[in-house]
Amino acid sequence: MKKTDIAMIVLIASLSIIAAFFITRAILGDSTQTERSVKTIDPITAEVAEPDPKIFNENAINPAVEVQVGASQ
């Protein structure tokens, strides 16, 4: 290849990269100009809430045992 061929390939590749950059920016927009808002969460604490006595049976041997309501066979 001649030097002019290599220079032409480099020129075409450079122009293609520049064109792709501006086309992509036109389609997707500039991300640095947009502002986003995010929700913040409350910090995690070591405090544990007591379970509701109406739901949690503290006298049960295993409160996670499956309970069948109605006639069982």
Coordinates of C-alpha atoms in Angstrom, one line a residue:
M1 CA 0.0 0.0 0.0
K2 CA 1.1 3.5 -0.7
K3 CA 1.3 6.2 1.9
T4 CA -1.7 8.0 0.3
D5 CA -3.8 4.8 0.7
I6 CA -3.0 4.6 4.4
A7 CA -3.6 8.3 4.9
M8 CA -7.0 7.9 3.1
I9 CA -8.0 5.0 5.4
V10 CA -7.0 6.9 8.5
L11 CA -8.9 10.0 7.3
I12 CA -12.1 8.0 6.5
A13 CA -11.8 6.1 9.9
S14 CA -11.4 9.4 11.8
L15 CA -14.3 11.0 10.0
S16 CA -16.5 7.9 10.7
I17 CA -15.7 8.0 14.4
I18 CA -16.4 11.7 14.6
A19 CA -19.7 11.3 12.7
A20 CA -20.7 8.3 14.9
F21 CA -20.0 10.4 18.0
F22 CA -22.2 13.3 17.0
I23 CA -25.0 11.0 15.7
T24 CA -25.1 9.0 18.9
R25 CA -25.1 12.2 21.0
A26 CA -28.0 13.6 18.9
I27 CA -30.0 10.4 19.3
L28 CA -29.3 9.7 23.0
G29 CA -28.8 13.2 24.2
D30 CA -26.2 14.7 26.4
S31 CA -26.2 12.9 29.8
T32 CA -24.3 15.6 31.6
Q33 CA -27.0 18.2 31.2
T34 CA -29.9 16.1 32.7
E35 CA -30.6 16.0 36.4
R36 CA -32.0 12.9 38.1
S37 CA -33.6 12.6 41.5
V38 CA -33.3 9.5 43.6
K39 CA -35.1 8.3 46.6
T40 CA -33.2 8.1 49.8
I41 CA -33.8 5.4 52.5
D42 CA -33.8 5.6 56.2
P43 CA -30.6 4.2 57.9
I44 CA -30.8 0.7 59.3
T45 CA -30.8 0.6 63.0
A46 CA -30.2 -2.2 65.5
E47 CA -33.7 -1.7 67.0
V48 CA -35.9 -4.8 66.8
A49 CA -39.7 -4.3 67.0
E50 CA -41.6 -6.8 69.2
P51 CA -44.0 -9.0 67.2
D52 CA -47.7 -8.5 67.6
P53 CA -49.1 -10.8 70.3
K54 CA -52.3 -11.3 68.3
I55 CA -50.3 -12.9 65.5
F56 CA -47.3 -14.4 67.2
N57 CA -48.0 -17.2 69.8
E58 CA -45.1 -17.0 72.2
N59 CA -46.4 -20.2 74.1
A60 CA -46.1 -22.3 71.0
I61 CA -43.2 -24.8 70.6
N62 CA -42.6 -23.8 67.0
P63 CA -44.6 -20.8 65.7
A64 CA -43.7 -21.7 62.1
V65 CA -45.6 -25.0 62.2
E66 CA -48.3 -25.2 59.5
V67 CA -51.8 -24.9 60.9
Q68 CA -54.8 -26.5 59.1
V69 CA -58.2 -24.9 59.7
G70 CA -61.2 -27.1 59.4
A71 CA -61.6 -30.8 59.2
S72 CA -58.3 -32.6 58.7
Q73 CA -57.9 -36.3 58.0

